[in-house]
PDB file of C-alpha atoms in Angstrom:
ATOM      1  CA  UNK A1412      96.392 140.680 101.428  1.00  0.00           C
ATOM      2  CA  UNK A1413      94.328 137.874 102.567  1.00  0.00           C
ATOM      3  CA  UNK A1414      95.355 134.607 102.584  1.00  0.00           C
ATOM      4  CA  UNK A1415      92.942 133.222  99.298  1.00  0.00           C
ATOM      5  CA  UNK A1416      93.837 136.175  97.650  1.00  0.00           C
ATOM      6  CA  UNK A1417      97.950 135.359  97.983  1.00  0.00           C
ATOM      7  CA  UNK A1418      97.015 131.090  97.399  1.00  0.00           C
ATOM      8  CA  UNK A1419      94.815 132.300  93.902  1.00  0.00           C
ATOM      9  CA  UNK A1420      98.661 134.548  92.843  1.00  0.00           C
ATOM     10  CA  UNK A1421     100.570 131.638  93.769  1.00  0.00           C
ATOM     11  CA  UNK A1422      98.633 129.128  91.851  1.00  0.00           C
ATOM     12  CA  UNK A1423      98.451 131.255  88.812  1.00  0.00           C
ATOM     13  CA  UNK A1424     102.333 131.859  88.824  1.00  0.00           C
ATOM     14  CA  UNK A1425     102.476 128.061  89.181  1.00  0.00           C
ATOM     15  CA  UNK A1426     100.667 127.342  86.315  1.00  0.00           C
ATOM     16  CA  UNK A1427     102.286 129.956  84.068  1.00  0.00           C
ATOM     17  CA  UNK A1428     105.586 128.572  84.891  1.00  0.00           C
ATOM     18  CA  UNK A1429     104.145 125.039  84.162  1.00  0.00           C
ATOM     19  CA  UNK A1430     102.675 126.086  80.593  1.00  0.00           C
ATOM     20  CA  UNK A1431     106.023 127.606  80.114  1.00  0.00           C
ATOM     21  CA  UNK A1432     107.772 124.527  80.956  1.00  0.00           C
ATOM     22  CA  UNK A1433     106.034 122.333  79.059  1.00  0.00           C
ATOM     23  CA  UNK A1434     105.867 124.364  75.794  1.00  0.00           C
ATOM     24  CA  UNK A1435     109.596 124.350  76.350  1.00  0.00           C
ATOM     25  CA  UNK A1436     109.646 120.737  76.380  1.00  0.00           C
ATOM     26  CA  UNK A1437     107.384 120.566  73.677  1.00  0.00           C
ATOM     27  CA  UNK A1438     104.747 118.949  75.086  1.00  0.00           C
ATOM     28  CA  UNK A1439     102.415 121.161  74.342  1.00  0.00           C
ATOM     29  CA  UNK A1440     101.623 122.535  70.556  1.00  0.00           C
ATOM     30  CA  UNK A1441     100.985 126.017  70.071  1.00  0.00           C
ATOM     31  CA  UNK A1442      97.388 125.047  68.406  1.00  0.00           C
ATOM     32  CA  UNK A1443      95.868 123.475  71.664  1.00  0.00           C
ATOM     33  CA  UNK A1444      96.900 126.162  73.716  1.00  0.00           C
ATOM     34  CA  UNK A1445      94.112 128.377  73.012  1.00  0.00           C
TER      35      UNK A1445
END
């Protein structure tokens, strides 16, 4: 795997776990999440 490739994953996960987080917290609503 080369080493973009792995960075792009690890962002992504990042982010999911961030959107996750923050609809947990409520900070975001479900409307301006499309």
């Amino acid at each position: 795997m080369k080493k973009q490739q792995l960075k792009r994953v690890v962002q992504r996960k990042k982010a999911i776990e961030y959107l996750c987080l923050f609809r947990m917290m409520g900070l975001i609503d479900e409307k301006s999440q499309r």
